[in-house]
Amino acid sequence: MHRGKGIAAAAVAAVMLLLLVWGSGSGTQVLSSPSGEAGPPASPDRPPATTNDIAAQTTAANVLEPAAPALDWLMIFFAVVCLAIFVKIIQWLLNRDWEESEAPDEDELVDDLDLLLEATSATARTSALTEGEPRNIVVRCWVALEDAADASGLPRDSAETAAEFTRRFLGVWDVDEALTQELAELYREARFSRHPVSPEVGDRAVALVGNIHEQLRASDTRRVEAEAASATHSTTGRDGESS
């Protein structure tokens, strides 16, 4: 995660903490009266308060006073709950893999495409066929794609499985999702099932890898053509400005 984002998250947490502390303390009330003013002064027409009268007034005041402290405790409890929620949010922000939102640069994309072209090349397909067992052929075809994805510059979400990440990696290059989905299903069947895998399944996996390779080639061709067109447009624009 970038350092600036961590600092910003920490600043938000600090501000919220200060607001919560201020809010919990703002309801504090002064419950005691000034000394020497226990009650109104005695008038000449009224006899001075007796001990029983003072005791009755004190009892009535004690009955009314607990409402303010109860309110203070409620605000403190609410502040603690809010603080716990904000701490969890800050922890999630700090632990999040922010790099996942950053796309790889052009050089990394070219390198990633080279990895995929190599993993799906005729040489790789022939090597998979030498595994002999259809189950091993299918596994070899898919694992080669997973290895290419792992070696790429595409950031991986911590919640993604290896298969999900590989499928997303292939999607960057406009590979037909149906091809990737079918090959992934063949891999799961070959990898985790107990029943025998037919030779036709192994041949189908190799054919799918070949189709993926052709789509990668087409995507690479479109990329090269787009770069050439962009370069031509830039040159034409400079020539027009100079004239």
Coordinates of N, CA and C in Angstrom, one line a residue:
M1 N 0.8 -1.2 0.0 CA 0.0 0.0 0.0 C 0.9 1.2 0.0
H2 N 0.5 2.3 -0.7 CA 1.2 3.5 -0.7 C 1.3 4.1 0.6
R3 N 2.4 4.8 0.9 CA 2.6 5.4 2.2 C 1.6 6.5 2.5
G4 N 1.3 7.3 1.4 CA 0.3 8.4 1.5 C -1.1 8.0 1.9
K5 N -1.5 6.8 1.4 CA -2.8 6.3 1.8 C -2.8 5.8 3.2
G6 N -1.7 5.3 3.7 CA -1.7 4.9 5.1 C -1.7 6.1 6.0
I7 N -1.0 7.1 5.6 CA -1.0 8.4 6.5 C -2.4 9.0 6.5
A8 N -3.1 9.0 5.3 CA -4.4 9.5 5.2 C -5.4 8.7 6.1
A9 N -5.3 7.4 6.1 CA -6.2 6.6 6.9 C -5.9 6.8 8.3
A10 N -4.7 7.0 8.7 CA -4.3 7.2 10.1 C -4.9 8.6 10.6
A11 N -4.8 9.6 9.7 CA -5.3 10.9 10.0 C -6.8 10.9 10.2
V12 N -7.5 10.1 9.4 CA -9.0 10.0 9.5 C -9.3 9.4 10.9
A13 N -8.5 8.3 11.2 CA -8.8 7.7 12.5 C -8.6 8.6 13.7
A14 N -7.5 9.4 13.6 CA -7.2 10.4 14.7 C -8.3 11.4 14.8
V15 N -8.8 12.0 13.7 CA -9.8 13.0 13.7 C -11.1 12.4 14.3
M16 N -11.5 11.2 13.9 CA -12.7 10.5 14.4 C -12.6 10.3 15.9
L17 N -11.4 9.9 16.4 CA -11.2 9.7 17.8 C -11.4 11.0 18.6
L18 N -10.8 12.1 18.1 CA -11.0 13.4 18.8 C -12.4 13.8 18.8
L19 N -13.1 13.6 17.7 CA -14.5 14.0 17.7 C -15.4 13.1 18.7
L20 N -15.0 11.8 18.8 CA -15.8 11.0 19.7 C -15.5 11.4 21.1
V21 N -14.2 11.6 21.4 CA -13.9 12.0 22.8 C -14.6 13.3 23.2
W22 N -14.6 14.3 22.2 CA -15.2 15.6 22.5 C -16.7 15.4 22.7
G23 N -17.3 14.6 21.8 CA -18.8 14.4 21.9 C -19.2 13.7 23.2
S24 N -18.3 12.8 23.7 CA -18.7 12.1 25.0 C -18.5 12.9 26.2
G25 N -17.6 14.0 26.1 CA -17.4 14.8 27.2 C -18.2 16.1 27.2
S26 N -18.8 16.4 26.1 CA -19.6 17.7 26.0 C -20.8 17.7 26.8
G27 N -21.3 16.5 27.2 CA -22.6 16.4 27.9 C -22.4 16.5 29.4
T28 N -21.2 16.7 29.9 CA -20.9 16.8 31.3 C -21.6 18.0 31.9
Q29 N -22.3 17.8 33.0 CA -23.0 18.8 33.7 C -22.4 19.1 35.1
V30 N -22.5 20.3 35.5 CA -22.1 20.7 36.9 C -23.2 20.4 37.8
L31 N -23.0 19.4 38.7 CA -24.1 18.9 39.5 C -24.1 19.5 40.9
S32 N -23.0 20.1 41.3 CA -22.9 20.7 42.6 C -23.2 22.1 42.6
S33 N -23.8 22.6 43.6 CA -24.2 24.0 43.7 C -23.1 24.7 44.5
P34 N -23.0 26.1 44.3 CA -21.9 26.8 45.0 C -22.1 26.7 46.5
S35 N -20.9 26.7 47.2 CA -20.9 26.5 48.7 C -21.5 27.7 49.3
G36 N -22.3 27.5 50.4 CA -22.9 28.6 51.1 C -24.2 28.9 50.6
E37 N -24.7 28.3 49.5 CA -26.0 28.6 48.9 C -26.9 27.4 48.9
A38 N -27.1 26.8 50.1 CA -27.9 25.6 50.2 C -29.4 25.9 49.9
G39 N -29.8 27.1 50.0 CA -31.2 27.4 49.8 C -31.5 28.9 49.9
P40 N -32.7 29.3 49.6 CA -33.0 30.7 49.7 C -32.9 31.3 51.1
P41 N -32.5 32.5 51.3 CA -32.4 33.1 52.6 C -33.7 33.2 53.3
A42 N -33.7 33.0 54.6 CA -34.9 33.0 55.4 C -35.4 34.5 55.5
S43 N -36.7 34.7 55.3 CA -37.3 36.0 55.4 C -37.7 36.2 56.9
P44 N -38.0 37.4 57.2 CA -38.4 37.7 58.6 C -39.8 37.1 58.9
D45 N -40.6 37.0 57.8 CA -42.0 36.4 58.1 C -42.0 34.9 58.0
R46 N -40.9 34.3 57.6 CA -40.9 32.8 57.5 C -39.8 32.3 58.5
P47 N -40.2 31.3 59.2 CA -39.2 30.7 60.2 C -38.1 30.0 59.5
P48 N -36.9 30.0 60.1 CA -35.8 29.3 59.4 C -36.1 27.9 59.2
A49 N -35.4 27.3 58.1 CA -35.6 25.9 57.8 C -35.1 25.0 58.9
T50 N -35.9 24.0 59.2 CA -35.5 23.1 60.2 C -34.7 22.0 59.6
T51 N -34.1 21.1 60.5 CA -33.3 20.0 60.0 C -34.1 19.1 59.1
N52 N -35.3 18.8 59.4 CA -36.2 17.9 58.6 C -36.4 18.5 57.2
D53 N -36.6 19.8 57.1 CA -36.8 20.4 55.8 C -35.6 20.3 54.9
I54 N -34.4 20.5 55.5 CA -33.1 20.4 54.8 C -32.9 19.0 54.3
A55 N -33.2 18.0 55.1 CA -33.1 16.6 54.8 C -34.0 16.2 53.6
A56 N -35.3 16.8 53.6 CA -36.2 16.5 52.6 C -35.8 17.1 51.3
Q57 N -35.2 18.3 51.3 CA -34.7 18.9 50.1 C -33.6 18.2 49.5
T58 N -32.7 17.7 50.3 CA -31.5 16.9 49.9 C -31.9 15.6 49.3
T59 N -32.9 14.9 49.9 CA -33.4 13.7 49.3 C -34.0 13.9 47.9
A60 N -34.8 14.9 47.8 CA -35.4 15.2 46.5 C -34.4 15.5 45.4
A61 N -33.3 16.2 45.8 CA -32.3 16.5 44.8 C -31.5 15.3 44.4
N62 N -31.3 14.4 45.4 CA -30.6 13.1 45.0 C -31.4 12.3 44.1
V63 N -32.7 12.3 44.2 CA -33.6 11.5 43.3 C -33.5 12.0 41.9
L64 N -33.3 13.3 41.7 CA -33.3 13.9 40.4 C -32.0 13.9 39.7
E65 N -30.9 13.9 40.5 CA -29.6 14.0 39.9 C -29.1 12.9 39.1
P66 N -29.4 11.6 39.3 CA -28.8 10.5 38.6 C -29.1 10.5 37.1
A67 N -30.0 11.3 36.6 CA -30.4 11.3 35.2 C -29.2 11.7 34.3
A68 N -28.5 12.8 34.8 CA -27.4 13.3 34.0 C -26.2 12.3 33.9
P69 N -25.7 11.7 35.0 CA -24.7 10.7 34.9 C -25.1 9.5 34.0
A70 N -26.4 9.1 34.1 CA -26.8 8.0 33.2 C -26.7 8.4 31.7
L71 N -27.0 9.6 31.4 CA -26.9 10.1 30.0 C -25.4 10.1 29.6
D72 N -24.5 10.5 30.5 CA -23.1 10.5 30.2 C -22.6 9.1 29.9
W73 N -23.0 8.1 30.7 CA -22.5 6.7 30.5 C -23.1 6.2 29.1
L74 N -24.3 6.6 28.8 CA -24.8 6.2 27.5 C -24.0 6.7 26.3
M75 N -23.6 8.0 26.4 CA -22.8 8.6 25.4 C -21.4 8.0 25.3
I76 N -20.9 7.7 26.4 CA -19.5 7.0 26.4 C -19.6 5.7 25.8
F77 N -20.7 4.9 26.1 CA -20.8 3.6 25.5 C -21.0 3.7 24.0
F78 N -21.8 4.7 23.5 CA -22.0 4.9 22.1 C -20.7 5.3 21.4
A79 N -19.9 6.1 22.1 CA -18.6 6.5 21.6 C -17.6 5.4 21.4
V80 N -17.7 4.5 22.4 CA -16.8 3.3 22.4 C -17.2 2.4 21.2
V81 N -18.5 2.2 21.0 CA -18.9 1.3 19.9 C -18.5 1.9 18.6
C82 N -18.7 3.2 18.4 CA -18.3 3.9 17.2 C -16.8 3.8 16.9
L83 N -16.1 4.0 18.0 CA -14.6 3.9 17.9 C -14.2 2.5 17.4
A84 N -14.8 1.5 18.0 CA -14.5 0.1 17.6 C -14.8 -0.1 16.1
I85 N -15.9 0.4 15.6 CA -16.2 0.3 14.2 C -15.2 1.0 13.3
F86 N -14.8 2.2 13.7 CA -13.9 3.0 12.9 C -12.5 2.3 12.9
V87 N -12.1 1.7 14.1 CA -10.8 1.0 14.1 C -10.8 -0.2 13.1
K88 N -12.0 -0.9 13.0 CA -12.1 -2.0 12.1 C -12.0 -1.5 10.7
I89 N -12.6 -0.4 10.4 CA -12.5 0.2 9.0 C -11.1 0.6 8.7
I90 N -10.4 1.2 9.6 CA -9.0 1.6 9.4 C -8.1 0.4 9.2
Q91 N -8.4 -0.7 10.0 CA -7.6 -1.9 9.8 C -7.8 -2.5 8.4
W92 N -9.1 -2.5 8.0 CA -9.3 -3.0 6.6 C -8.7 -2.2 5.5
L93 N -8.7 -0.8 5.7 CA -8.0 0.0 4.7 C -6.5 -0.2 4.7
L94 N -5.9 -0.4 5.9 CA -4.5 -0.5 6.0 C -4.1 -1.9 5.4
N95 N -4.9 -2.9 5.6 CA -4.5 -4.3 5.1 C -4.9 -4.5 3.7
R96 N -5.7 -3.6 3.1 CA -6.1 -3.9 1.7 C -4.9 -3.7 0.8
D97 N -5.0 -4.6 -0.3 CA -3.9 -4.5 -1.3 C -4.3 -3.5 -2.3
W98 N -3.8 -2.2 -2.1 CA -4.1 -1.1 -2.9 C -3.5 -1.3 -4.3
E99 N -2.5 -2.1 -4.4 CA -1.8 -2.2 -5.7 C -2.6 -2.9 -6.7
E100 N -3.7 -3.6 -6.3 CA -4.5 -4.3 -7.3 C -5.2 -3.4 -8.3
S101 N -5.4 -2.1 -7.9 CA -6.1 -1.1 -8.7 C -5.1 -0.5 -9.8
E102 N -3.9 -0.8 -9.7 CA -2.9 -0.2 -10.6 C -2.6 -1.2 -11.8
A103 N -2.8 -0.7 -13.0 CA -2.6 -1.5 -14.2 C -1.1 -1.6 -14.5
P104 N -0.6 -2.7 -15.0 CA 0.8 -2.8 -15.4 C 1.1 -1.8 -16.5
D105 N 2.4 -1.4 -16.6 CA 2.8 -0.5 -17.7 C 2.9 -1.3 -19.0
E106 N 3.2 -0.6 -20.1 CA 3.2 -1.2 -21.4 C 4.3 -2.3 -21.5
D107 N 5.5 -2.0 -20.9 CA 6.5 -3.0 -21.0 C 6.1 -4.3 -20.3
E108 N 5.5 -4.2 -19.2 CA 5.0 -5.4 -18.4 C 4.0 -6.1 -19.2
L109 N 3.1 -5.4 -19.9 CA 2.1 -6.1 -20.7 C 2.7 -6.9 -21.8
V110 N 3.7 -6.3 -22.5 CA 4.4 -7.1 -23.6 C 5.0 -8.3 -23.0
D111 N 5.7 -8.2 -21.9 CA 6.3 -9.4 -21.2 C 5.3 -10.4 -20.9
D112 N 4.2 -10.0 -20.3 CA 3.1 -10.9 -20.0 C 2.6 -11.7 -21.2
L113 N 2.4 -11.0 -22.3 CA 1.9 -11.6 -23.5 C 3.0 -12.6 -24.0
D114 N 4.2 -12.3 -23.9 CA 5.3 -13.3 -24.3 C 5.2 -14.5 -23.4
L115 N 4.9 -14.4 -22.1 CA 4.8 -15.5 -21.3 C 3.6 -16.4 -21.7
L116 N 2.5 -15.8 -22.1 CA 1.4 -16.6 -22.5 C 1.6 -17.3 -23.8
L117 N 2.2 -16.5 -24.7 CA 2.5 -17.1 -26.0 C 3.5 -18.3 -25.9
E118 N 4.4 -18.2 -25.0 CA 5.3 -19.4 -24.8 C 4.6 -20.5 -24.1
A119 N 3.7 -20.2 -23.2 CA 3.0 -21.3 -22.5 C 2.0 -22.0 -23.3
T120 N 1.5 -21.4 -24.4 CA 0.6 -22.0 -25.3 C 1.2 -22.3 -26.7
S121 N 2.4 -22.2 -26.8 CA 3.1 -22.4 -28.1 C 3.0 -23.9 -28.6
A122 N 3.4 -24.1 -29.8 CA 3.4 -25.5 -30.3 C 4.3 -26.4 -29.5
T123 N 5.4 -25.8 -29.1 CA 6.4 -26.6 -28.3 C 5.8 -27.0 -27.0
A124 N 5.1 -26.1 -26.3 CA 4.4 -26.4 -25.1 C 3.4 -27.4 -25.2
R125 N 2.6 -27.4 -26.3 CA 1.5 -28.4 -26.6 C 2.1 -29.7 -26.8
T126 N 3.2 -29.8 -27.6 CA 3.9 -31.1 -27.8 C 4.5 -31.6 -26.5
S127 N 5.0 -30.8 -25.7 CA 5.5 -31.2 -24.4 C 4.4 -31.8 -23.5
A128 N 3.2 -31.2 -23.6 CA 2.1 -31.7 -22.8 C 1.7 -33.1 -23.3
L129 N 1.7 -33.3 -24.6 CA 1.3 -34.6 -25.1 C 2.3 -35.7 -24.7
T130 N 3.5 -35.4 -24.4 CA 4.5 -36.4 -24.0 C 4.2 -36.9 -22.6
E131 N 3.3 -36.3 -21.9 CA 2.9 -36.8 -20.5 C 2.3 -38.2 -20.6
G132 N 1.7 -38.5 -21.7 CA 1.2 -39.9 -21.9 C -0.2 -40.0 -21.4
E133 N -0.4 -40.0 -20.1 CA -1.8 -40.1 -19.5 C -2.6 -38.9 -19.8
P134 N -3.8 -39.1 -20.3 CA -4.7 -37.9 -20.6 C -4.9 -37.0 -19.4
R135 N -5.0 -37.6 -18.2 CA -5.2 -36.8 -17.0 C -4.0 -35.8 -16.9
N136 N -2.8 -36.3 -17.1 CA -1.6 -35.5 -16.9 C -1.5 -34.5 -18.0
I137 N -2.0 -34.8 -19.2 CA -1.9 -33.9 -20.3 C -2.8 -32.6 -20.0
V138 N -4.0 -32.9 -19.5 CA -4.9 -31.8 -19.2 C -4.3 -30.9 -18.1
V139 N -3.8 -31.6 -17.0 CA -3.2 -30.8 -15.9 C -2.0 -30.0 -16.4
R140 N -1.2 -30.5 -17.3 CA 0.0 -29.8 -17.8 C -0.4 -28.6 -18.6
C141 N -1.5 -28.7 -19.4 CA -2.0 -27.6 -20.2 C -2.4 -26.4 -19.3
W142 N -3.1 -26.7 -18.3 CA -3.6 -25.6 -17.4 C -2.6 -25.1 -16.5
V143 N -1.7 -25.9 -16.0 CA -0.7 -25.4 -15.1 C 0.3 -24.5 -15.8
A144 N 0.5 -24.8 -17.1 CA 1.4 -23.9 -17.8 C 0.8 -22.4 -17.9
L145 N -0.5 -22.3 -18.0 CA -1.1 -21.0 -18.0 C -1.1 -20.4 -16.6
E146 N -1.3 -21.2 -15.6 CA -1.2 -20.7 -14.2 C 0.2 -20.1 -13.9
D147 N 1.2 -20.9 -14.4 CA 2.6 -20.4 -14.2 C 2.9 -19.1 -14.9
A148 N 2.3 -19.0 -16.1 CA 2.5 -17.7 -16.8 C 1.8 -16.6 -16.1
A149 N 0.7 -16.8 -15.5 CA 0.0 -15.8 -14.7 C 0.7 -15.4 -13.5
D150 N 1.3 -16.4 -12.8 CA 2.0 -16.1 -11.6 C 3.3 -15.3 -11.9
A151 N 3.9 -15.5 -13.0 CA 5.1 -14.8 -13.4 C 4.8 -13.4 -14.0
S152 N 3.6 -13.1 -14.2 CA 3.2 -11.8 -14.8 C 3.3 -10.6 -13.9
G153 N 3.1 -9.5 -14.4 CA 3.1 -8.3 -13.6 C 1.7 -7.8 -13.2
L154 N 0.7 -8.7 -13.4 CA -0.7 -8.3 -13.1 C -0.9 -8.6 -11.6
P155 N -1.3 -7.6 -10.8 CA -1.5 -7.8 -9.4 C -2.6 -8.8 -9.1
R156 N -2.4 -9.6 -8.1 CA -3.5 -10.6 -7.8 C -4.2 -10.2 -6.5
D157 N -5.5 -10.3 -6.6 CA -6.3 -10.1 -5.4 C -6.2 -11.2 -4.5
S158 N -6.0 -10.9 -3.2 CA -5.8 -11.9 -2.2 C -7.0 -12.9 -2.1
A159 N -8.2 -12.5 -2.5 CA -9.4 -13.3 -2.5 C -9.5 -14.2 -3.7
E160 N -8.7 -14.1 -4.7 CA -8.8 -14.8 -5.9 C -8.1 -16.2 -5.7
T161 N -8.7 -17.2 -6.3 CA -8.0 -18.5 -6.4 C -7.0 -18.4 -7.6
A162 N -6.2 -19.4 -7.7 CA -5.2 -19.5 -8.8 C -5.9 -19.6 -10.2
A163 N -7.0 -20.3 -10.2 CA -7.8 -20.5 -11.5 C -8.5 -19.2 -11.8
E164 N -9.1 -18.5 -10.8 CA -9.7 -17.2 -11.1 C -8.7 -16.2 -11.6
F165 N -7.6 -16.1 -11.0 CA -6.6 -15.2 -11.4 C -6.1 -15.5 -12.8
T166 N -5.9 -16.8 -13.2 CA -5.5 -17.1 -14.5 C -6.5 -16.7 -15.5
R167 N -7.8 -17.0 -15.2 CA -8.8 -16.6 -16.2 C -8.9 -15.1 -16.4
R168 N -8.7 -14.3 -15.3 CA -8.7 -12.8 -15.4 C -7.5 -12.4 -16.2
F169 N -6.3 -13.1 -16.0 CA -5.1 -12.7 -16.8 C -5.3 -13.0 -18.2
L170 N -5.9 -14.1 -18.6 CA -6.2 -14.3 -20.0 C -7.2 -13.3 -20.6
G171 N -8.1 -12.9 -19.8 CA -9.1 -11.9 -20.2 C -8.5 -10.6 -20.6
V172 N -7.3 -10.2 -20.0 CA -6.7 -9.0 -20.4 C -6.4 -8.9 -21.9
W173 N -6.2 -10.1 -22.5 CA -5.8 -10.2 -23.9 C -6.9 -10.6 -24.8
D174 N -8.1 -10.4 -24.3 CA -9.3 -10.7 -25.1 C -9.5 -12.1 -25.5
V175 N -9.0 -13.0 -24.7 CA -9.2 -14.4 -25.0 C -10.6 -14.8 -24.7
D176 N -11.2 -15.6 -25.6 CA -12.6 -15.9 -25.4 C -12.8 -16.6 -24.0
E177 N -13.8 -16.1 -23.3 CA -14.0 -16.6 -21.9 C -14.5 -18.1 -22.0
A178 N -15.2 -18.4 -23.1 CA -15.7 -19.8 -23.2 C -14.6 -20.8 -23.3
L179 N -13.5 -20.4 -24.0 CA -12.3 -21.3 -24.1 C -11.7 -21.5 -22.8
T180 N -11.5 -20.4 -22.1 CA -10.8 -20.5 -20.7 C -11.7 -21.3 -19.8
Q181 N -13.0 -21.0 -19.8 CA -13.9 -21.7 -18.9 C -13.9 -23.2 -19.2
E182 N -13.9 -23.6 -20.4 CA -13.9 -25.1 -20.8 C -12.6 -25.7 -20.3
L183 N -11.5 -25.1 -20.6 CA -10.2 -25.7 -20.2 C -10.1 -25.8 -18.7
A184 N -10.6 -24.8 -18.0 CA -10.6 -24.8 -16.5 C -11.4 -26.0 -16.0
E185 N -12.6 -26.2 -16.6 CA -13.4 -27.3 -16.2 C -12.8 -28.7 -16.5
L186 N -12.1 -28.8 -17.6 CA -11.4 -30.0 -17.9 C -10.3 -30.2 -16.9
Y187 N -9.6 -29.2 -16.5 CA -8.6 -29.3 -15.5 C -9.1 -29.8 -14.1
R188 N -10.2 -29.2 -13.7 CA -10.8 -29.6 -12.4 C -11.2 -31.0 -12.4
E189 N -11.8 -31.5 -13.6 CA -12.2 -32.9 -13.7 C -11.0 -33.8 -13.6
A190 N -9.9 -33.4 -14.4 CA -8.7 -34.3 -14.4 C -8.0 -34.3 -13.1
R191 N -8.0 -33.1 -12.4 CA -7.2 -33.0 -11.2 C -7.8 -33.6 -10.0
F192 N -9.2 -33.5 -9.9 CA -9.8 -33.9 -8.6 C -10.7 -35.1 -8.8
S193 N -11.0 -35.5 -10.0 CA -11.9 -36.7 -10.1 C -11.1 -38.0 -10.0
R194 N -11.9 -39.1 -9.7 CA -11.3 -40.4 -9.5 C -11.5 -41.3 -10.7
H195 N -12.5 -40.9 -11.6 CA -12.7 -41.8 -12.7 C -11.7 -41.5 -13.8
P196 N -11.5 -42.5 -14.7 CA -10.5 -42.4 -15.8 C -10.8 -41.2 -16.7
V197 N -9.8 -40.6 -17.2 CA -9.9 -39.5 -18.2 C -9.6 -40.1 -19.6
S198 N -10.5 -39.8 -20.5 CA -10.4 -40.4 -21.8 C -9.4 -39.7 -22.6
P199 N -8.8 -40.3 -23.6 CA -7.8 -39.7 -24.5 C -8.4 -38.5 -25.2
E200 N -9.7 -38.5 -25.5 CA -10.4 -37.4 -26.2 C -10.3 -36.1 -25.3
V201 N -10.4 -36.3 -24.0 CA -10.3 -35.2 -23.1 C -9.0 -34.5 -23.2
G202 N -7.9 -35.4 -23.2 CA -6.6 -34.8 -23.3 C -6.4 -34.1 -24.7
D203 N -6.9 -34.7 -25.8 CA -6.8 -34.0 -27.1 C -7.5 -32.7 -27.1
R204 N -8.7 -32.7 -26.4 CA -9.5 -31.5 -26.4 C -8.8 -30.4 -25.6
A205 N -8.1 -30.7 -24.5 CA -7.3 -29.7 -23.8 C -6.2 -29.1 -24.6
V206 N -5.5 -29.9 -25.4 CA -4.4 -29.4 -26.2 C -5.0 -28.5 -27.3
A207 N -6.2 -28.9 -27.9 CA -6.8 -28.1 -28.9 C -7.2 -26.8 -28.4
L208 N -7.7 -26.7 -27.1 CA -8.1 -25.5 -26.5 C -6.9 -24.6 -26.3
V209 N -5.8 -25.1 -25.9 CA -4.6 -24.3 -25.8 C -4.2 -23.8 -27.1
G210 N -4.3 -24.6 -28.1 CA -4.0 -24.1 -29.5 C -4.9 -22.9 -29.9
N211 N -6.2 -23.0 -29.6 CA -7.1 -21.9 -29.9 C -6.8 -20.6 -29.1
I212 N -6.4 -20.8 -27.9 CA -6.0 -19.7 -27.0 C -4.8 -19.0 -27.6
H213 N -3.9 -19.8 -28.1 CA -2.6 -19.3 -28.7 C -3.0 -18.4 -29.9
E214 N -3.9 -18.9 -30.7 CA -4.2 -18.2 -31.9 C -4.9 -16.8 -31.6
Q215 N -5.7 -16.8 -30.5 CA -6.3 -15.6 -30.1 C -5.3 -14.6 -29.5
L216 N -4.3 -15.2 -28.8 CA -3.3 -14.3 -28.3 C -2.4 -13.7 -29.4
R217 N -2.2 -14.5 -30.5 CA -1.5 -14.0 -31.6 C -2.3 -12.8 -32.3
A218 N -3.6 -13.0 -32.4 CA -4.4 -12.0 -33.0 C -4.4 -10.7 -32.1
S219 N -4.5 -10.9 -30.8 CA -4.4 -9.8 -29.9 C -3.1 -9.0 -30.0
D220 N -2.0 -9.8 -30.2 CA -0.7 -9.1 -30.3 C -0.6 -8.4 -31.6
T221 N -1.2 -8.9 -32.7 CA -1.2 -8.3 -34.0 C -1.9 -6.9 -33.9
R222 N -3.1 -7.0 -33.2 CA -3.9 -5.7 -33.1 C -3.1 -4.7 -32.3
R223 N -2.4 -5.2 -31.3 CA -1.6 -4.2 -30.4 C -0.5 -3.6 -31.3
V224 N 0.2 -4.4 -32.1 CA 1.3 -3.8 -32.9 C 0.7 -2.8 -33.9
E225 N -0.4 -3.2 -34.5 CA -1.0 -2.3 -35.5 C -1.5 -1.0 -34.9
A226 N -2.0 -1.1 -33.6 CA -2.4 0.2 -33.0 C -1.2 1.0 -32.6
E227 N -0.1 0.4 -32.2 CA 1.1 1.2 -31.9 C 1.6 1.9 -33.1
A228 N 1.6 1.1 -34.3 CA 2.1 1.7 -35.5 C 1.2 2.9 -36.0
A229 N -0.1 2.7 -35.8 CA -1.0 3.8 -36.2 C -0.8 5.0 -35.3
S230 N -0.6 4.8 -34.1 CA -0.4 5.9 -33.1 C 0.9 6.6 -33.5
A231 N 1.9 5.9 -33.8 CA 3.2 6.5 -34.1 C 3.1 7.3 -35.4
T232 N 2.4 6.7 -36.4 CA 2.1 7.5 -37.7 C 1.4 8.7 -37.5
H233 N 0.3 8.7 -36.6 CA -0.5 9.8 -36.3 C 0.3 10.9 -35.6
S234 N 1.2 10.5 -34.7 CA 2.1 11.5 -34.0 C 3.0 12.1 -35.0
T235 N 3.6 11.3 -35.9 CA 4.6 11.9 -36.9 C 3.9 12.9 -37.8
T236 N 2.7 12.5 -38.3 CA 1.9 13.4 -39.2 C 1.6 14.7 -38.5
G237 N 1.2 14.6 -37.2 CA 0.9 15.8 -36.4 C 2.1 16.7 -36.3
R238 N 3.2 16.2 -36.0 CA 4.4 17.0 -35.9 C 4.8 17.6 -37.2
D239 N 4.7 16.9 -38.3 CA 5.0 17.4 -39.7 C 4.0 18.5 -40.0
G240 N 2.8 18.4 -39.6 CA 1.8 19.5 -39.9 C 2.1 20.7 -39.1
E241 N 2.5 20.6 -37.9 CA 2.8 21.7 -37.1 C 4.1 22.4 -37.6
S242 N 5.1 21.7 -38.1 CA 6.3 22.3 -38.6 C 6.1 23.0 -39.9
S243 N 5.2 22.5 -40.7 CA 4.9 23.2 -41.9 C 4.1 24.5 -41.7

